[in-house]
PDB file of C-alpha atoms in Angstrom:
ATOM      1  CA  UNK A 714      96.540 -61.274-147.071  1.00  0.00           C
ATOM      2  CA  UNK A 715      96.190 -59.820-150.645  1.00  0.00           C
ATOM      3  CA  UNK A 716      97.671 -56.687-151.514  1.00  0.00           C
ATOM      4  CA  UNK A 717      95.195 -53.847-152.952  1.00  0.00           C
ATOM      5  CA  UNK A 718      96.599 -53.249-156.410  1.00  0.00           C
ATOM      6  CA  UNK A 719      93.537 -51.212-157.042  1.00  0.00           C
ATOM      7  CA  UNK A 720      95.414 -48.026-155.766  1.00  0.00           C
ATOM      8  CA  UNK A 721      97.674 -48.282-158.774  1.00  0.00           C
ATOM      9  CA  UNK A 722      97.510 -45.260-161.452  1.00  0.00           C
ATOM     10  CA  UNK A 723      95.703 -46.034-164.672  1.00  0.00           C
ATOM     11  CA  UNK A 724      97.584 -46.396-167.659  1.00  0.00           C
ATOM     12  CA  UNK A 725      97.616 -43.626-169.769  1.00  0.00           C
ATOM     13  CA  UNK A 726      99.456 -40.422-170.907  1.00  0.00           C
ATOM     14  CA  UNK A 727     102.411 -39.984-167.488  1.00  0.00           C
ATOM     15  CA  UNK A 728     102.109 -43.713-166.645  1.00  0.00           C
ATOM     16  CA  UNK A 729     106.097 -44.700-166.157  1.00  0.00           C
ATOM     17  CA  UNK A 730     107.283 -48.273-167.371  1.00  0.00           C
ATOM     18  CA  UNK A 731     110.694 -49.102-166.042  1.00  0.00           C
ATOM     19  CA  UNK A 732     112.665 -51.978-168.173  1.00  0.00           C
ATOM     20  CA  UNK A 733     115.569 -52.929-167.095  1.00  0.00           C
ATOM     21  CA  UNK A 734     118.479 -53.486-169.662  1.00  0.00           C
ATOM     22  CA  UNK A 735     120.674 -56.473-168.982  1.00  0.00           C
ATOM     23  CA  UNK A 736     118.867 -59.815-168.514  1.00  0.00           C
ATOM     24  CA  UNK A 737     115.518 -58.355-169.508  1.00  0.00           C
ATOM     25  CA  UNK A 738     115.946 -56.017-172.615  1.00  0.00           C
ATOM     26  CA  UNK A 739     119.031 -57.303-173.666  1.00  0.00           C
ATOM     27  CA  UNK A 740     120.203 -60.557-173.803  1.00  0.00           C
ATOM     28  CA  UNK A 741     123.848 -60.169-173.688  1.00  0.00           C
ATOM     29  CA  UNK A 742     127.171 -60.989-174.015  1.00  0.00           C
ATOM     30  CA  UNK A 743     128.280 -58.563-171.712  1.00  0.00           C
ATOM     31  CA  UNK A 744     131.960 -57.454-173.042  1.00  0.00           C
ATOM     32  CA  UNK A 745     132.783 -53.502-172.579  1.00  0.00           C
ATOM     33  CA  UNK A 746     130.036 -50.999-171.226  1.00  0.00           C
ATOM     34  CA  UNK A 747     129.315 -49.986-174.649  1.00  0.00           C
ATOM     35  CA  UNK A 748     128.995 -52.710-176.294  1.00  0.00           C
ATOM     36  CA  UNK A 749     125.318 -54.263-177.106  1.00  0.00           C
ATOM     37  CA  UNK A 750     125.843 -57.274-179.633  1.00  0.00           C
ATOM     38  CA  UNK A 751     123.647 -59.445-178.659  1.00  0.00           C
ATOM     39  CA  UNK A 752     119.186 -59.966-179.365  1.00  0.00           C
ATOM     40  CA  UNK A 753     116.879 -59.006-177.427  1.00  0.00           C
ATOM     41  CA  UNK A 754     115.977 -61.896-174.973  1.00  0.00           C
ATOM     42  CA  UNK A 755     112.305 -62.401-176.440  1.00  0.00           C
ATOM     43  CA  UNK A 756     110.933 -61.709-180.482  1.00  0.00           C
ATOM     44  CA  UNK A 757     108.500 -59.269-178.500  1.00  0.00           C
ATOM     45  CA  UNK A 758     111.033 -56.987-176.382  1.00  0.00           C
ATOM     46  CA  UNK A 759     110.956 -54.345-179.145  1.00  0.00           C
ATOM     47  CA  UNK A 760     106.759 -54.718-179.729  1.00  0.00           C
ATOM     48  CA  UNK A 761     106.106 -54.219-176.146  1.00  0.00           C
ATOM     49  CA  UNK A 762     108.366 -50.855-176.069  1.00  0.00           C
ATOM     50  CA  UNK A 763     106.490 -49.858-179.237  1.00  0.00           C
ATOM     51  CA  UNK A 764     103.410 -50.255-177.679  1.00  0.00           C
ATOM     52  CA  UNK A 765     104.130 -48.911-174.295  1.00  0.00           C
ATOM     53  CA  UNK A 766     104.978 -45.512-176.326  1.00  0.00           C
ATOM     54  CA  UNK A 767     102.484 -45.796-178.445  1.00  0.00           C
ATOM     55  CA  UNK A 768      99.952 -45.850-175.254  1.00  0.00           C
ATOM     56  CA  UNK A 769     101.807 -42.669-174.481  1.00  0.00           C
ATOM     57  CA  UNK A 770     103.755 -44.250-171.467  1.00  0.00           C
ATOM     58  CA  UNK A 771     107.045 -43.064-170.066  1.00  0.00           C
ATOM     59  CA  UNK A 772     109.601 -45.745-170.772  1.00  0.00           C
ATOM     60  CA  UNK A 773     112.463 -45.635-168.914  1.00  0.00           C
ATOM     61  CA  UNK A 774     115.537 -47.982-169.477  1.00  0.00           C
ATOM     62  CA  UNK A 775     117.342 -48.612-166.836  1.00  0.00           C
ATOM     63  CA  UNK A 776     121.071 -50.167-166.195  1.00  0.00           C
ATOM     64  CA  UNK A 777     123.750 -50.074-163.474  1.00  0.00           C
ATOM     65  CA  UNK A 778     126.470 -51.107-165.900  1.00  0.00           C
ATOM     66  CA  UNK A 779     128.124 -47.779-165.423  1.00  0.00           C
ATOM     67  CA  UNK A 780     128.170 -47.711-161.533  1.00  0.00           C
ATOM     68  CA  UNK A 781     131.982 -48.097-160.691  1.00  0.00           C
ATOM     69  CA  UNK A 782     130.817 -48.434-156.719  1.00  0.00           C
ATOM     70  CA  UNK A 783     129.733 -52.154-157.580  1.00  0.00           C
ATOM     71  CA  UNK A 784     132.080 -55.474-157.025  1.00  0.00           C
ATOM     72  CA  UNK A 785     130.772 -56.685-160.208  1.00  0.00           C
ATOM     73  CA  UNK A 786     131.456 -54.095-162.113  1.00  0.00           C
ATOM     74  CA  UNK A 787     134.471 -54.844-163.777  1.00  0.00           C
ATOM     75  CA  UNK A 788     134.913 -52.444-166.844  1.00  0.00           C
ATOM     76  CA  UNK A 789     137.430 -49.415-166.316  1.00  0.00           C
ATOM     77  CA  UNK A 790     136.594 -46.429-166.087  1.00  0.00           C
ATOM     78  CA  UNK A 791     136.979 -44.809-169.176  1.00  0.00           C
ATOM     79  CA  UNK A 792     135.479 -43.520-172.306  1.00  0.00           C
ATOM     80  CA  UNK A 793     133.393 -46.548-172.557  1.00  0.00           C
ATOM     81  CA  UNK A 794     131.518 -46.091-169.141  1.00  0.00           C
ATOM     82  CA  UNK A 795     130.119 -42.683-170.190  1.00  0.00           C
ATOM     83  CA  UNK A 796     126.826 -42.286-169.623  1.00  0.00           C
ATOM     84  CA  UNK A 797     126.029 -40.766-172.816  1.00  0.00           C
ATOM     85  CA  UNK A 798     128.215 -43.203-175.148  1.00  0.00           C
ATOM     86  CA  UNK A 799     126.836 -45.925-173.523  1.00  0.00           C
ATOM     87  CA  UNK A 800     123.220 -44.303-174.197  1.00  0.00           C
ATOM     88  CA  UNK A 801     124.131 -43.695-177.839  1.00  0.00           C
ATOM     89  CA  UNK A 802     125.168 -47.472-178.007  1.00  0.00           C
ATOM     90  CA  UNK A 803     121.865 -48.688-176.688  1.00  0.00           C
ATOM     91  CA  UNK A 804     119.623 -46.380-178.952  1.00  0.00           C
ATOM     92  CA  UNK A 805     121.981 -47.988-182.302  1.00  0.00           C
ATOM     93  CA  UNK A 806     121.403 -51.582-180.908  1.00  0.00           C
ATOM     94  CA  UNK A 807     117.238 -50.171-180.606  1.00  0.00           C
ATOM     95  CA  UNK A 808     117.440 -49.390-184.070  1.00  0.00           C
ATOM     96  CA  UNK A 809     118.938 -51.823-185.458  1.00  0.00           C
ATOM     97  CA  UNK A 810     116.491 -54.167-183.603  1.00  0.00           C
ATOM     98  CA  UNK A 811     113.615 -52.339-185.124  1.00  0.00           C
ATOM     99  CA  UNK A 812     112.777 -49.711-183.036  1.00  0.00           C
ATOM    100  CA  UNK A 813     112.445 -46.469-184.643  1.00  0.00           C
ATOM    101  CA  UNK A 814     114.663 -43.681-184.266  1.00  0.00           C
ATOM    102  CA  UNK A 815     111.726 -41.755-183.179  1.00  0.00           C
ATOM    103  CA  UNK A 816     111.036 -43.979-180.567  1.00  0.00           C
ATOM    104  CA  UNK A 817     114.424 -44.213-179.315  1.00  0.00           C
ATOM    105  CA  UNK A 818     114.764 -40.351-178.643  1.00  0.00           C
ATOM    106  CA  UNK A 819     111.098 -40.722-176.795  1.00  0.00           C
ATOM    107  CA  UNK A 820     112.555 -42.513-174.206  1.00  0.00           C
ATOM    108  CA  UNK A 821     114.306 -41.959-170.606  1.00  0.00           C
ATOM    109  CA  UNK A 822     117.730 -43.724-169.703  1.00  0.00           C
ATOM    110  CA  UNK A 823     118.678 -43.837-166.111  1.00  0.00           C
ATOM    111  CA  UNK A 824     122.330 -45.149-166.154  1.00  0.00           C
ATOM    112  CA  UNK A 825     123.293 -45.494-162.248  1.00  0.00           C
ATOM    113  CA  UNK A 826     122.713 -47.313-159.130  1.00  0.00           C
ATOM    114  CA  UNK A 827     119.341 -47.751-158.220  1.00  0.00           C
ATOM    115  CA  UNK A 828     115.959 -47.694-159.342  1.00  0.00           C
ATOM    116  CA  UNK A 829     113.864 -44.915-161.465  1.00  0.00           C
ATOM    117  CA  UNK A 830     110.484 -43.600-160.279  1.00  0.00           C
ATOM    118  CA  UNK A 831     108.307 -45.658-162.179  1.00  0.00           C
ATOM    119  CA  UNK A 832     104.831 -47.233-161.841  1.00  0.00           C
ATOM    120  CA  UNK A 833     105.795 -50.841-163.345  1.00  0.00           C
ATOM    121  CA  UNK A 834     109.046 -52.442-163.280  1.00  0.00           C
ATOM    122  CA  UNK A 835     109.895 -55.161-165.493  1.00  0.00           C
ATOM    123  CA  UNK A 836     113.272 -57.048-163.934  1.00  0.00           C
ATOM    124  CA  UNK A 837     114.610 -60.416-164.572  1.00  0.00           C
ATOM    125  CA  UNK A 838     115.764 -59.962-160.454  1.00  0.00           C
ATOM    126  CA  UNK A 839     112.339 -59.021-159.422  1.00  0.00           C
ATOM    127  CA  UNK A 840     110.031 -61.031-156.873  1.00  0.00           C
ATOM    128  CA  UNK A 841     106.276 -59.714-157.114  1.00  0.00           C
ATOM    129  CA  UNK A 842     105.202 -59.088-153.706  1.00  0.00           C
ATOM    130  CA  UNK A 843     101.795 -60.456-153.181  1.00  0.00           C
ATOM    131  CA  UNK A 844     101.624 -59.374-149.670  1.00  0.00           C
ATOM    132  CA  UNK A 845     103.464 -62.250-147.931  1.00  0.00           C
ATOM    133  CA  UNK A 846     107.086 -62.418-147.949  1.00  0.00           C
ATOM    134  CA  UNK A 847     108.984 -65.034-149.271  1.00  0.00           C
ATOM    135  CA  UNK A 848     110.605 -67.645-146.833  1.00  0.00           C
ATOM    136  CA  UNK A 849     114.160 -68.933-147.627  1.00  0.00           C
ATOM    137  CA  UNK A 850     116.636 -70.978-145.565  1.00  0.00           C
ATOM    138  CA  UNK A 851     119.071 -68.948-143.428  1.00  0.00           C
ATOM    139  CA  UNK A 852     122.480 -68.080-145.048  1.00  0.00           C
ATOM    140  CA  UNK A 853     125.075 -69.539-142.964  1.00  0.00           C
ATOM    141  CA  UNK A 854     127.570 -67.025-141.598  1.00  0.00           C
TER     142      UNK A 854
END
């Protein structure tokens, strides 16, 4: 069974792109919360969010680097895992990557567990459901 994708909302002015920071915006190393030293993982990470705002799409970055609730999150809690430092980090690291500062303030960060409303996601985790579910050998307990 194929899934209908012609439901989906055309792009345009309101259409929401999620991107997801670590692993598919950025590269890494992963050191402090804050810190964002590292490329982008492709030459065209910075193009496409150009031209997703230039289409007039709603880009929203997305990390759960500041969610203290997670095992793997080992950073303190602490100046660093403020959700507007960490923000202000990732817009210089934009810029200095090329994006403009104009572009940077045009988009949406969503720095907490779980996922944004959006009408695309773009995830290094993600499986695209194409209506059948992928099979995988049983854990054992």
């Amino acid at each position: 069974m194929k899934v209908d994708h012609s439901r989906k909302r055309a792009h345009g002015p309101g259409y929401r792109v999620a991107v997801d920071v670590d692993g598919t915006l950025y590269a890494g190393p992963w050191t402090q919360a804050d810190e964002f030293t590292g490329p982008p993982t492709t030459d065209d990470a910075i193009p496409f969010l150009q031209r997703e705002l230039a289409a007039g799409h709603e880009v929203i970055l997305h990390t759960c680097r500041l969610t203290p609730e997670y095992p793997w999150c080992t950073w303190p809690v602490d100046q660093y895992r403020d959700p507007a430092h960490v923000i202000a980090a990732l817009r210089a690291w934009l810029i200095h990557w090329g994006l403009s500062p104009a572009d940077t303030e045009r988009l949406h960060f969503w720095t907490h567990a779980g996922k944004p409303s959006a009408d695309e996601y773009l995830d290094d985790r993600a499986v695209r459901f194409e209506g059948v579910f992928p099979r995988r050998p049983l854990c054992s307990q």
